[in-house]
Tab-separated table of C-alpha atoms and ligand atoms in Angstrom:
chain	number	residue	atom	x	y	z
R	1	UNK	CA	63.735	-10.557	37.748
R	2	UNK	CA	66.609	-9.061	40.175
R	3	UNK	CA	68.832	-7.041	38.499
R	4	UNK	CA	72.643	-6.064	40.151
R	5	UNK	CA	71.003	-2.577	39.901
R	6	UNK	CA	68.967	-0.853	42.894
R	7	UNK	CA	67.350	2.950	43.501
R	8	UNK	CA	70.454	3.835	45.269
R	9	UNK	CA	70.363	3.613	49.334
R	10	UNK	CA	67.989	6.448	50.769
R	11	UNK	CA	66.345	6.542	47.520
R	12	UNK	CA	62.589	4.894	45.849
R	13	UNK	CA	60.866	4.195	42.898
R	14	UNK	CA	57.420	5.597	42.871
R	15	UNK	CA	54.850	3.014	41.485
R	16	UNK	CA	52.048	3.638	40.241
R	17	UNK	CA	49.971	2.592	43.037
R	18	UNK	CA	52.445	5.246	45.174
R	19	UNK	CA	52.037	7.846	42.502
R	20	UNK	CA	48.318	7.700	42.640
R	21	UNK	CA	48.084	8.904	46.793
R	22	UNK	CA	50.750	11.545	46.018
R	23	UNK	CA	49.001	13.121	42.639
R	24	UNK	CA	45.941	13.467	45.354
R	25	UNK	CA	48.200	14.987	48.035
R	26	UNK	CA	49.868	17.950	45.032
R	27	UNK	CA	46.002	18.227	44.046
R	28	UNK	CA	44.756	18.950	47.359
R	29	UNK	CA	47.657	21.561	48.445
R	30	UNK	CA	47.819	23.196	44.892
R	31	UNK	CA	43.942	23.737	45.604
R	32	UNK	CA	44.187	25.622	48.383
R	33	UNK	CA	47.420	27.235	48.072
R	34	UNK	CA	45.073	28.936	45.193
R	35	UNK	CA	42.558	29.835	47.078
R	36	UNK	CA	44.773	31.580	49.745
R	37	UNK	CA	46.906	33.094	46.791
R	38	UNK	CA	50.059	31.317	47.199
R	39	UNK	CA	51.703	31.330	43.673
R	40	UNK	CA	53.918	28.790	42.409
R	41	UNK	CA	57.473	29.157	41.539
R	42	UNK	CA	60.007	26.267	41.071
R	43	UNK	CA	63.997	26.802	41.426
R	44	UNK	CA	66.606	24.808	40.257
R	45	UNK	CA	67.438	21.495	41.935
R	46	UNK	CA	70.461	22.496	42.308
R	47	UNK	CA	72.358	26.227	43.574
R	48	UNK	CA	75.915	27.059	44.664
R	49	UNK	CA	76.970	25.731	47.696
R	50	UNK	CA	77.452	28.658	49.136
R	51	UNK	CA	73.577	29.628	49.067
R	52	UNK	CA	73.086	27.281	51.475
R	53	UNK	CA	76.368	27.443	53.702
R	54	UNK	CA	75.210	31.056	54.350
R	55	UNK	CA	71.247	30.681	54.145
R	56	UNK	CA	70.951	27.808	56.384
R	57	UNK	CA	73.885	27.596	58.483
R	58	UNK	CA	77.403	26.563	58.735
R	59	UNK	CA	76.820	24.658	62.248
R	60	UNK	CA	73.921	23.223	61.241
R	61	UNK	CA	74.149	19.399	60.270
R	62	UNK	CA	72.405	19.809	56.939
R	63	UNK	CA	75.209	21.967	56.045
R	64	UNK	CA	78.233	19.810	58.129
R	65	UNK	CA	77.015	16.916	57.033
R	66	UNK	CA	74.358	16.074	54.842
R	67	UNK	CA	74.510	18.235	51.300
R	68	UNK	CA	75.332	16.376	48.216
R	69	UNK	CA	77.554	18.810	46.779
R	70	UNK	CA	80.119	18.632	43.932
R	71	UNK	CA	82.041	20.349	41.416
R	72	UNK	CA	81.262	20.963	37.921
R	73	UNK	CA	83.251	21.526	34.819
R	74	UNK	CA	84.332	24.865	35.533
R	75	UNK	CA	85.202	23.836	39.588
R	76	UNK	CA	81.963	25.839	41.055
R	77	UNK	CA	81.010	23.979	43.977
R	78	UNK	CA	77.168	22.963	43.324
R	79	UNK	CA	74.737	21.317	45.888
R	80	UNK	CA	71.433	19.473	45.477
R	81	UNK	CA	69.016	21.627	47.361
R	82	UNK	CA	68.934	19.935	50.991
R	83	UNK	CA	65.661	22.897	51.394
R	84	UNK	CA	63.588	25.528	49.723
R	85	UNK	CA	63.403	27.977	51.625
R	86	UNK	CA	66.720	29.952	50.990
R	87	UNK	CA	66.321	29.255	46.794
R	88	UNK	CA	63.343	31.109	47.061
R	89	UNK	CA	64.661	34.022	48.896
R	90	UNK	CA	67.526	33.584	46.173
R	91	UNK	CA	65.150	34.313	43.581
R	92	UNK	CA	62.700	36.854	45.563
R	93	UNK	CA	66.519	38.740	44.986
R	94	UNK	CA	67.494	38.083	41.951
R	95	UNK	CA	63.950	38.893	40.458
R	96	UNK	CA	63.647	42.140	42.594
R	97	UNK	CA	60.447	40.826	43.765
R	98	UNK	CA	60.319	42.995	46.599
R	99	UNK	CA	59.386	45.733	43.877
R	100	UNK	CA	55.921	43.620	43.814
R	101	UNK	CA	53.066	44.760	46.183
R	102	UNK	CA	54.280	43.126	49.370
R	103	UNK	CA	54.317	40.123	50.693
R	104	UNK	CA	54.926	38.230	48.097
R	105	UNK	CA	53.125	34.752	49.015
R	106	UNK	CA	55.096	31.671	47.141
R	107	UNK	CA	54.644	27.847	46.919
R	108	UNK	CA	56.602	25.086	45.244
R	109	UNK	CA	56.618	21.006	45.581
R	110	UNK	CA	59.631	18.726	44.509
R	111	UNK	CA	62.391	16.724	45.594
R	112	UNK	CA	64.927	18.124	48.145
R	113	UNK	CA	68.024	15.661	49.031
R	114	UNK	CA	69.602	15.501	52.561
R	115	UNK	CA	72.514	12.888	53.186
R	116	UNK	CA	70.709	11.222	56.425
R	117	UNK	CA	70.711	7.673	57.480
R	118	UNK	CA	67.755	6.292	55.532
R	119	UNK	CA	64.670	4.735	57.903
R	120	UNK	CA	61.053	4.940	57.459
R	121	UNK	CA	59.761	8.452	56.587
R	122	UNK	CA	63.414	9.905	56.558
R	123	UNK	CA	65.745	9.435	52.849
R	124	UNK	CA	68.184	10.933	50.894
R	125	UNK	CA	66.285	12.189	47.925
R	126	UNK	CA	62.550	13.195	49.496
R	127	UNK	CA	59.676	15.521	48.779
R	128	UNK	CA	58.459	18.866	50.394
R	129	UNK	CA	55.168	20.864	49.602
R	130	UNK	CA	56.275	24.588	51.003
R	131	UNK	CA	54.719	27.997	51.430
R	132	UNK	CA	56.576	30.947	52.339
R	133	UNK	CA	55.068	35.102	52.782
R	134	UNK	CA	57.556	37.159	52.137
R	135	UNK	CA	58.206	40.868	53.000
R	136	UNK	CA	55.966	41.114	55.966
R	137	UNK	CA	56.558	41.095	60.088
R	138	UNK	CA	52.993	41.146	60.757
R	139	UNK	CA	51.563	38.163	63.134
R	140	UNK	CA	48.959	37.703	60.925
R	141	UNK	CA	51.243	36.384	58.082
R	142	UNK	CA	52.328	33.574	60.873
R	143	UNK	CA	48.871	32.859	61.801
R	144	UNK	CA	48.286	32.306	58.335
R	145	UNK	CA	50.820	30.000	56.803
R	146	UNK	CA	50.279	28.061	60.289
R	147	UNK	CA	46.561	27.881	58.910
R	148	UNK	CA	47.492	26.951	55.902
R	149	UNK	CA	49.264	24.134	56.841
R	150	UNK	CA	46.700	22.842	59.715
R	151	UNK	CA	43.678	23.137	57.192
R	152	UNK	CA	46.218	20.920	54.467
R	153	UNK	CA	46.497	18.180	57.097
R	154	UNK	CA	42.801	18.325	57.524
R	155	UNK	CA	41.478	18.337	54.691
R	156	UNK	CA	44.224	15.163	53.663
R	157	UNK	CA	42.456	13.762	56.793
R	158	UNK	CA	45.952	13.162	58.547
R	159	UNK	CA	45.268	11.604	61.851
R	160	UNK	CA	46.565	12.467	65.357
R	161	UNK	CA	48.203	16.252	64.358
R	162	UNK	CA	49.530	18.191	66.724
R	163	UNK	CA	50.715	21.441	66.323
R	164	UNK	CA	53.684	22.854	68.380
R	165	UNK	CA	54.546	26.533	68.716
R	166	UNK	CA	57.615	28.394	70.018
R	167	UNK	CA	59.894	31.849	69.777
R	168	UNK	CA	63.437	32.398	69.044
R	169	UNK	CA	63.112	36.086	69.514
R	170	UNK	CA	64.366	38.674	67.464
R	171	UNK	CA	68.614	37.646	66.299
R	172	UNK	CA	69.086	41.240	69.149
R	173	UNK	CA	67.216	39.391	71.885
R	174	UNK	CA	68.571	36.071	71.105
R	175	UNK	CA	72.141	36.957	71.236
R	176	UNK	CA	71.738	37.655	75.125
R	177	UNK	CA	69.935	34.588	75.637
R	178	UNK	CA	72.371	32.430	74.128
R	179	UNK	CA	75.114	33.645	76.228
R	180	UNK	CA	72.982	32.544	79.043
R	181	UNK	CA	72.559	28.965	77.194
R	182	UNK	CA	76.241	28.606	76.652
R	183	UNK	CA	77.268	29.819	80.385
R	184	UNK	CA	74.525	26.477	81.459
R	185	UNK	CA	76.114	24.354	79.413
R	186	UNK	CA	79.602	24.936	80.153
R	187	UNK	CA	79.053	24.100	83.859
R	188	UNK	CA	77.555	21.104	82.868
R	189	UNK	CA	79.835	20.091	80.078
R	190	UNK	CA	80.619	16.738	81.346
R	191	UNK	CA	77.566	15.507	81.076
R	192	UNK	CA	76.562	16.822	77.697
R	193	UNK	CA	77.570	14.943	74.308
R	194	UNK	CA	80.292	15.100	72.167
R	195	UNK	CA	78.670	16.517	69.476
R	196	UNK	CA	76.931	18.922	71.872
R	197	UNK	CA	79.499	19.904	73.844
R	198	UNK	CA	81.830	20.705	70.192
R	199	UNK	CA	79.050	23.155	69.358
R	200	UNK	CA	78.964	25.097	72.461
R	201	UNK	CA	80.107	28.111	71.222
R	202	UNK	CA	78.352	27.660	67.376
R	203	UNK	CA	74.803	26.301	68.282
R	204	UNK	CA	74.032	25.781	71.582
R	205	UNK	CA	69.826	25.484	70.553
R	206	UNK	CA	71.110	22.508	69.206
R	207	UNK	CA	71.349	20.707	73.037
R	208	UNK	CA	67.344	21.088	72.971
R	209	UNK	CA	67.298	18.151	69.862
R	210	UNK	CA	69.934	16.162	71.806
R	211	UNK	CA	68.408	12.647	72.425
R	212	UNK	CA	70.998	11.357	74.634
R	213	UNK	CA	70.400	10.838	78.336
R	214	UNK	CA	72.950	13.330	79.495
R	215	UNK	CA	72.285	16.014	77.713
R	216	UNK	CA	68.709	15.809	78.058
R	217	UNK	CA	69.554	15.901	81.596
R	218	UNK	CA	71.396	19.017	81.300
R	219	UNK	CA	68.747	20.511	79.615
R	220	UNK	CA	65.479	20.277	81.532
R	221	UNK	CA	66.980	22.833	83.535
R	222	UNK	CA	68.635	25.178	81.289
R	223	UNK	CA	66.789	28.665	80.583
R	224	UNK	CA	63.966	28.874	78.322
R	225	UNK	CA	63.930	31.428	75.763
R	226	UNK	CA	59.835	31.635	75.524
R	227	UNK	CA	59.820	32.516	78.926
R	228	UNK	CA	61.797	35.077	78.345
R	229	UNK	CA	60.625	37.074	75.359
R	230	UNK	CA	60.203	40.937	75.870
R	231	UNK	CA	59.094	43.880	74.016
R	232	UNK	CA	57.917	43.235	70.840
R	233	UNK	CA	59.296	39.684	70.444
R	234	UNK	CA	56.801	38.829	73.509
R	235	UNK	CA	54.229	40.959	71.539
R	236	UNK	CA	54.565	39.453	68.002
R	237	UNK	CA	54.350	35.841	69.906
R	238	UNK	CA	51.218	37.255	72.085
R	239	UNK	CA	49.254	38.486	69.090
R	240	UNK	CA	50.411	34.734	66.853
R	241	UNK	CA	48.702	33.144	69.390
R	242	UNK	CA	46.019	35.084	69.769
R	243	UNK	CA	45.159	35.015	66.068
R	244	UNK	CA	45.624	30.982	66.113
R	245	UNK	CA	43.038	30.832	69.400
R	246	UNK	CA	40.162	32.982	67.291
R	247	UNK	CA	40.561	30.439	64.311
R	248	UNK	CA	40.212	27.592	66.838
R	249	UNK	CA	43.764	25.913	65.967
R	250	UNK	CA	44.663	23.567	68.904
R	251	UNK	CA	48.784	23.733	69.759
R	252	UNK	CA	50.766	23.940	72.521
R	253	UNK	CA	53.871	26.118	73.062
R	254	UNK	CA	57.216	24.325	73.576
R	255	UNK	CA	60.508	26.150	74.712
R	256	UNK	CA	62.399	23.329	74.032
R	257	UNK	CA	61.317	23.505	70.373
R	258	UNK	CA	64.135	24.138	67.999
R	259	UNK	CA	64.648	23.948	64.527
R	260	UNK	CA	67.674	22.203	62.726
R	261	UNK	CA	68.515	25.531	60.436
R	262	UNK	CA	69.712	28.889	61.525
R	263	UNK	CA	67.546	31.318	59.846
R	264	UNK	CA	64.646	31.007	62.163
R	265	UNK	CA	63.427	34.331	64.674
R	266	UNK	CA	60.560	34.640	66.700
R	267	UNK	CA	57.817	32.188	65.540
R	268	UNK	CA	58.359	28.399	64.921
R	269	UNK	CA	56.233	25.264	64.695
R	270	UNK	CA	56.511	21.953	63.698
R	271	UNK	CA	53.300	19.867	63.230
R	272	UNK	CA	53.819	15.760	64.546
R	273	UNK	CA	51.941	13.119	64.148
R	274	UNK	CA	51.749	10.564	66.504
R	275	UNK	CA	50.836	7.415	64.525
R	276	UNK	CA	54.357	8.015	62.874
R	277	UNK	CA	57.643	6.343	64.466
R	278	UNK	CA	60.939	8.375	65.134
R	279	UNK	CA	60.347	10.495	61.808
R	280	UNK	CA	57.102	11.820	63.097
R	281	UNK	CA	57.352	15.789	62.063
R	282	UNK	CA	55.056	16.003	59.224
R	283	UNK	CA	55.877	19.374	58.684
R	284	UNK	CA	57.573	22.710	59.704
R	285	UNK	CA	58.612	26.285	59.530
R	286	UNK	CA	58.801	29.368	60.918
R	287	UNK	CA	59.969	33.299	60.459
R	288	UNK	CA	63.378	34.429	58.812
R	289	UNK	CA	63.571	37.661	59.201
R	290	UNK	CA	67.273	37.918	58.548
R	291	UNK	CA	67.562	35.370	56.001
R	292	UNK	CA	67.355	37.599	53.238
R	293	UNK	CA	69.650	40.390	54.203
R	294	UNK	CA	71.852	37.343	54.743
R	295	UNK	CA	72.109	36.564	51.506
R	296	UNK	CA	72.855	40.484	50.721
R	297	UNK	CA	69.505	41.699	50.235
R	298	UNK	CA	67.887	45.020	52.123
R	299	UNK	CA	66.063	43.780	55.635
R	300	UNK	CA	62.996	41.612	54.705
R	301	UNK	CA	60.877	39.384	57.329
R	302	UNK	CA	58.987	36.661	55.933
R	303	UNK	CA	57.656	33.111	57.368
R	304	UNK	CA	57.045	30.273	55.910
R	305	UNK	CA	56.900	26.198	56.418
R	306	UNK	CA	57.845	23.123	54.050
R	307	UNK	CA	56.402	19.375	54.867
R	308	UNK	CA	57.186	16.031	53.291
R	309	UNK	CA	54.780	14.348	51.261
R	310	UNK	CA	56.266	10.561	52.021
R	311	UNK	CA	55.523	11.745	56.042
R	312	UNK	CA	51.850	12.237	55.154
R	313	UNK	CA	51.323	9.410	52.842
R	314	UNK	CA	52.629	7.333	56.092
R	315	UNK	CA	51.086	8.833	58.074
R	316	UNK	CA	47.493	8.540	55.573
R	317	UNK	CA	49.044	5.094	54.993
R	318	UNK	CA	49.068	5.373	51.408
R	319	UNK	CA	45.433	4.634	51.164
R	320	UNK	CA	43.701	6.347	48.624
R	321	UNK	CA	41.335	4.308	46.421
R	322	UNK	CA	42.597	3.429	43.549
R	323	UNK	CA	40.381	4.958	40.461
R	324	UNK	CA	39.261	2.249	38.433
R	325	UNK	CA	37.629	2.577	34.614
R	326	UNK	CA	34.875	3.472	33.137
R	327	UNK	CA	35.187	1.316	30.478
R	328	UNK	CA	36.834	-1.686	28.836
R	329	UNK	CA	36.740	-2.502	25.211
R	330	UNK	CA	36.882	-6.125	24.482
R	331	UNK	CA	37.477	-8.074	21.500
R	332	UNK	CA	35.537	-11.048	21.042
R	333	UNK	CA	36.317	-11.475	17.198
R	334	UNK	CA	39.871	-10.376	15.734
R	335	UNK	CA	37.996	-8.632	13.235
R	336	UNK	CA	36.799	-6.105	15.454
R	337	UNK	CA	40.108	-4.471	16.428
R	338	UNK	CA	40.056	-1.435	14.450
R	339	UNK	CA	36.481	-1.057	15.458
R	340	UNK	CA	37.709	-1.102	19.427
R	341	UNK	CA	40.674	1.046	18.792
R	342	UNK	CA	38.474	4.161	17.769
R	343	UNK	CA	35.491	2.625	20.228
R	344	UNK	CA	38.368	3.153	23.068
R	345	UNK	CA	39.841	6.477	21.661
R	346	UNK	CA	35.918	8.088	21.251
R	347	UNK	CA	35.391	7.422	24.602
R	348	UNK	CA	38.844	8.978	26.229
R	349	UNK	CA	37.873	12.087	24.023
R	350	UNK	CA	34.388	12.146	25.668
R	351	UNK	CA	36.572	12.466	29.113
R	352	UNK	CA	35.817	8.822	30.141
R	353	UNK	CA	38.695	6.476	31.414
R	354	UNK	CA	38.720	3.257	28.926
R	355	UNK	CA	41.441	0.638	27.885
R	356	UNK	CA	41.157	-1.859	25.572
R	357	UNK	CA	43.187	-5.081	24.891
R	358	UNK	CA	46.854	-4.437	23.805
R	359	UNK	CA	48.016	-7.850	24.989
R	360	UNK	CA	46.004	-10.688	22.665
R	361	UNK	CA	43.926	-12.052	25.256
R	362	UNK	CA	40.725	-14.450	24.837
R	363	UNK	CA	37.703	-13.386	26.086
R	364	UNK	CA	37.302	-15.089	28.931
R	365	UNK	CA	40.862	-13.416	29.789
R	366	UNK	CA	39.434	-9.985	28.834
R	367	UNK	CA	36.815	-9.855	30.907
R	368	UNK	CA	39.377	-11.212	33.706
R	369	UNK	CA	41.534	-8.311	33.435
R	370	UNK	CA	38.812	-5.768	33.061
R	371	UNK	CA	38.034	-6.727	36.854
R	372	UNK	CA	41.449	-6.712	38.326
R	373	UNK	CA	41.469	-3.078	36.275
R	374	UNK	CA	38.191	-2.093	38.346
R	375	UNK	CA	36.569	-1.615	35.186
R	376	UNK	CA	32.466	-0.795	36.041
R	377	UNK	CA	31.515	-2.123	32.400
R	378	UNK	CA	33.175	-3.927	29.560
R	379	UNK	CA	31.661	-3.280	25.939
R	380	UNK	CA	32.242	-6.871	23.950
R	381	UNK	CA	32.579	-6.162	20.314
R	382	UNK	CA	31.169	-9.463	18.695
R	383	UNK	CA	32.368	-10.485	15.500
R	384	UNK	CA	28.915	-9.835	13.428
R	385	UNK	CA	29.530	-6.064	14.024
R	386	UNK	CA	27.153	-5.934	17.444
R	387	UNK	CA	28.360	-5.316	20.847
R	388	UNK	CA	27.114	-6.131	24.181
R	389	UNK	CA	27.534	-4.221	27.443
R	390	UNK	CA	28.223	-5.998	30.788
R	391	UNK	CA	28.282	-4.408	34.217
R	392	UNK	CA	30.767	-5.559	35.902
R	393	UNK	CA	28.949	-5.415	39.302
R	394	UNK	CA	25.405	-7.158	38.713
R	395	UNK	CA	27.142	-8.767	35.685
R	396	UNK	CA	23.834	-8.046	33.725
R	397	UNK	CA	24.819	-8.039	30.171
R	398	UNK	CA	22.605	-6.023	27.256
R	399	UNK	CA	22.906	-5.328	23.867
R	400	UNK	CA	24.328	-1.956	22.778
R	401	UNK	CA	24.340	0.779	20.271
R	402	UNK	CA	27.876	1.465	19.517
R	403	UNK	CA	26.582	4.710	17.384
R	404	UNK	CA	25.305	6.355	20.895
R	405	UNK	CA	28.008	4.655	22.945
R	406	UNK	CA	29.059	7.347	25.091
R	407	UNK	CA	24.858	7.747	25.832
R	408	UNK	CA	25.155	4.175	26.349
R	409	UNK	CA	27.707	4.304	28.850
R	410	UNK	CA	27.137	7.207	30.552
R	411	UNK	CA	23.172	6.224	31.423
R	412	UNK	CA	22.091	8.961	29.023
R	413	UNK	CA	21.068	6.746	26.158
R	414	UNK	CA	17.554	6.074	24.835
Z	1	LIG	P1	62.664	21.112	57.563
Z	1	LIG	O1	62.029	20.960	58.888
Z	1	LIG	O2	64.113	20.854	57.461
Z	1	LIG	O3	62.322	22.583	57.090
Z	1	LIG	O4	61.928	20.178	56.521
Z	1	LIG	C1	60.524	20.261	56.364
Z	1	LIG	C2	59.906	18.873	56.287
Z	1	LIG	O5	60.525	18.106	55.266
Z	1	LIG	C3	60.078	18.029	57.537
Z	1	LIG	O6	59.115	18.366	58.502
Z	1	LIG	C4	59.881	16.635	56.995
Z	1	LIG	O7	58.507	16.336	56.891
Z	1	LIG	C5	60.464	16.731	55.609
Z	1	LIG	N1	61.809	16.161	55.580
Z	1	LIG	C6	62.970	16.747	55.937
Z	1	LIG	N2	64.012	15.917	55.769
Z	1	LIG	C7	63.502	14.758	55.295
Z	1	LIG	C8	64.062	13.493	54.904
Z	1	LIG	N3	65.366	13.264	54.954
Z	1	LIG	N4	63.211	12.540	54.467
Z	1	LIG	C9	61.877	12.758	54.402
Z	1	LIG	N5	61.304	13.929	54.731
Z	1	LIG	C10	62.094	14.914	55.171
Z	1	LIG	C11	62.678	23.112	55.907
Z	1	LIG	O8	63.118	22.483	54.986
Z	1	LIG	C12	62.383	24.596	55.801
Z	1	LIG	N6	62.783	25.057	54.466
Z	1	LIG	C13	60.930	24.875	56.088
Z	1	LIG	C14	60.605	26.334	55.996
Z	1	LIG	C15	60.023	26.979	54.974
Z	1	LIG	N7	60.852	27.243	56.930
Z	1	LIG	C16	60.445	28.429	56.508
Z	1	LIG	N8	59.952	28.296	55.329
């Protein structure tokens, strides 16, 4: 039953099978972003454009190249949020939230959109599950969003996570180092990429996510800024770590590690998994100290992270057991339908899962489709006004007492 019409490229339906791994995923984080007191907030799907042109970065290619913006009626320039991150310290502003008892600790799920060549585990309209602290520099605020995200992947049971930790330094100490990565790459500029070498003078962290041979090349030699961190940057990074050894977190520190938006200083981490292809960060963050003066807000560190709930569902692959019934109300007599209709509803309002019938079936074809529903037993309504109650997995069948049904059901009868 084609139709000429298709989710459009990048995009997908969610099925119900689909919808059923990803409810458990939202339950899971939603638990424990409670019990770490994370609150929820939700922004618009979409901001002004210019929210994220200054929050996450002109040179970076979510912003060059991969926003779904557009005008409206009144010619504002609107974009679909590519990220949370810089919404939230939108709002953090606009709701004078740094008025609250500080840090503020936030969470929020929902679809982001990103322009990207669509492949497994990367689209144009996907999910992210994010945490952010904000209004804190402390080391213990990174040690515990890292946490947070490490004991989400565990307790999902995500195989084969590894956790990867670098610094970017304070924006001060970077701005020295960076002069030292451009003057590196500008010797070698012939072997670097186009797109590298155009972005020289804009991002040069971005040659460290270069996958082509050259600049790769180029850059196993070039300076690293972890081994270069001073002062308190070196401290802050020191005291992360040491916070992440005591709670027995497993990473190791990369100085290649980048991120692909500007707002990052001092920590970052990305958490991979390798039974995942070319898409296999399952998740990321780090601090943003300067995002929210940025955005024209008084000096305010926070850290966070955001990861994508189609990554972990491939990377779970999608298997979580699907839930079955309690019950199935079939009709063996046409007579009995009004009887099974308020049979059915009495037992959803005792908190059991039951369906009954809506599709005329025989019996035979009743029972059928209580299996394939995973149905553990089927009460048959017979026309004299008895029932009978079959278990679907012995396939013992026994006369029941509709009056005491949910007793019956349940085990709890006489
Ligand atoms: P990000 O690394 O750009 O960070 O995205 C976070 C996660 O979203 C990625 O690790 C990946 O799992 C998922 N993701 C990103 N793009 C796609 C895509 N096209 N298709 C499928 N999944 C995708 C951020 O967005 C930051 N806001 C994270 C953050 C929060 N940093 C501080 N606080």
């Amino acid at each position: 039953m084609a139709s000429k019409f298709q989710a459009p490229r990048g995009t997908f339906d969610v099925l119900p099978a689909q919808a059923r791994a990803r409810a458990v995923v939202e339950r899971v984080a939603a638990e424990l972003f409670a019990r770490a007191g994370y609150e929820p907030i939700q922004t618009p799907i979409f901001e002004d454009t210019d929210l994220f042109e200054r929050g996450v970065g002109k040179s970076t290619d979510i912003v060059r190249k991969e926003m779904f913006s557009f005008e409206d009626k009144g010619e504002r320039s609107l974009t679909l949020r590519p990220e949370g991150t810089a919404p939230v310290a939108r709002a953090y502003l606009e709701h004078g939230m740094h008025k609250l008892a500080q840090p503020v600790k936030l969470c929020y799920g929902g679809p982001f959109f990103r322009h990207e060549r669509p492949q497994a585990g990367r689209y144009r309209q996907f999910h992210q599950l994010g945490a952010e602290a904000i209004g804190t520099d402390s080391p213990l605020a990174d040690a515990e969003v890292i946490m947070l995200l490490a004991d989400l992947l565990g307790e999902l049971g995500v195989p084969g996570v590894e956790l990867r930790l670098g610094s970017l330094g304070s924006l001060e100490a970077r701005r020295e180092y960076l002069e030292e990565l451009r003057s590196h790459l500008r010797k070698n500029k012939r072997k670097l990429s186009a797109d590298v070498r155009e972005r020289i003078d804009l991002n040069p962290l971005r040659a460290f996510d270069a996958d082509d041979e050259g600049t790769r090349e180029v850059m196993a030699s070039a300076p690293m800024l972890v081994d270069q961190l001073a002062g308190e940057d070196a401290e802050h990074f020191a005291e992360v770590r040491a916070l992440l050894d005591a709670a027995g977190i497993d990473y190791t520190i990369d100085g290649s590690l980048v991120r692909g938006i500007d707002y990052y200083t001092r920590t970052i981490f990305t958490f991979d998994c390798d039974v995942l292809g070319a898409q296999s960060e399952l998740g990321g963050g780090g601090r943003y100290d300067g995002l929210i003066e940025q955005l024209g807000g008084p000096s305010t560190p926070a850290v966070g992270w955001a990861c994508g709930i189609e990554r972990i569902l491939l990377a779970l692959n999608e298997e979580v057991a699907a839930p079955g019934r309690d019950a199935f109300v079939a009709i063996a007599a046409e007579g009995q339908r009004q009887r099974a209709m308020a049979l059915t509803r009495e037992l959803r309002r005792a908190g059991l899962s039951a369906e009954v019938d809506l599709a005329g079936r025989g019996l035979k074809g009743q029972l059928k489709h209580a299996d394939r529903l995973g149905a553990r037993q089927v009460l048959i309504l017979e026309s004299d006004g008895s029932a009978q109650l079959r278990d679907m997995e012995s396939g013992e069948q026994r006369s029941a007492d509709t009056a005491n049904l949910v007793a019956e059901l349940t085990g709890g009868g006489a």
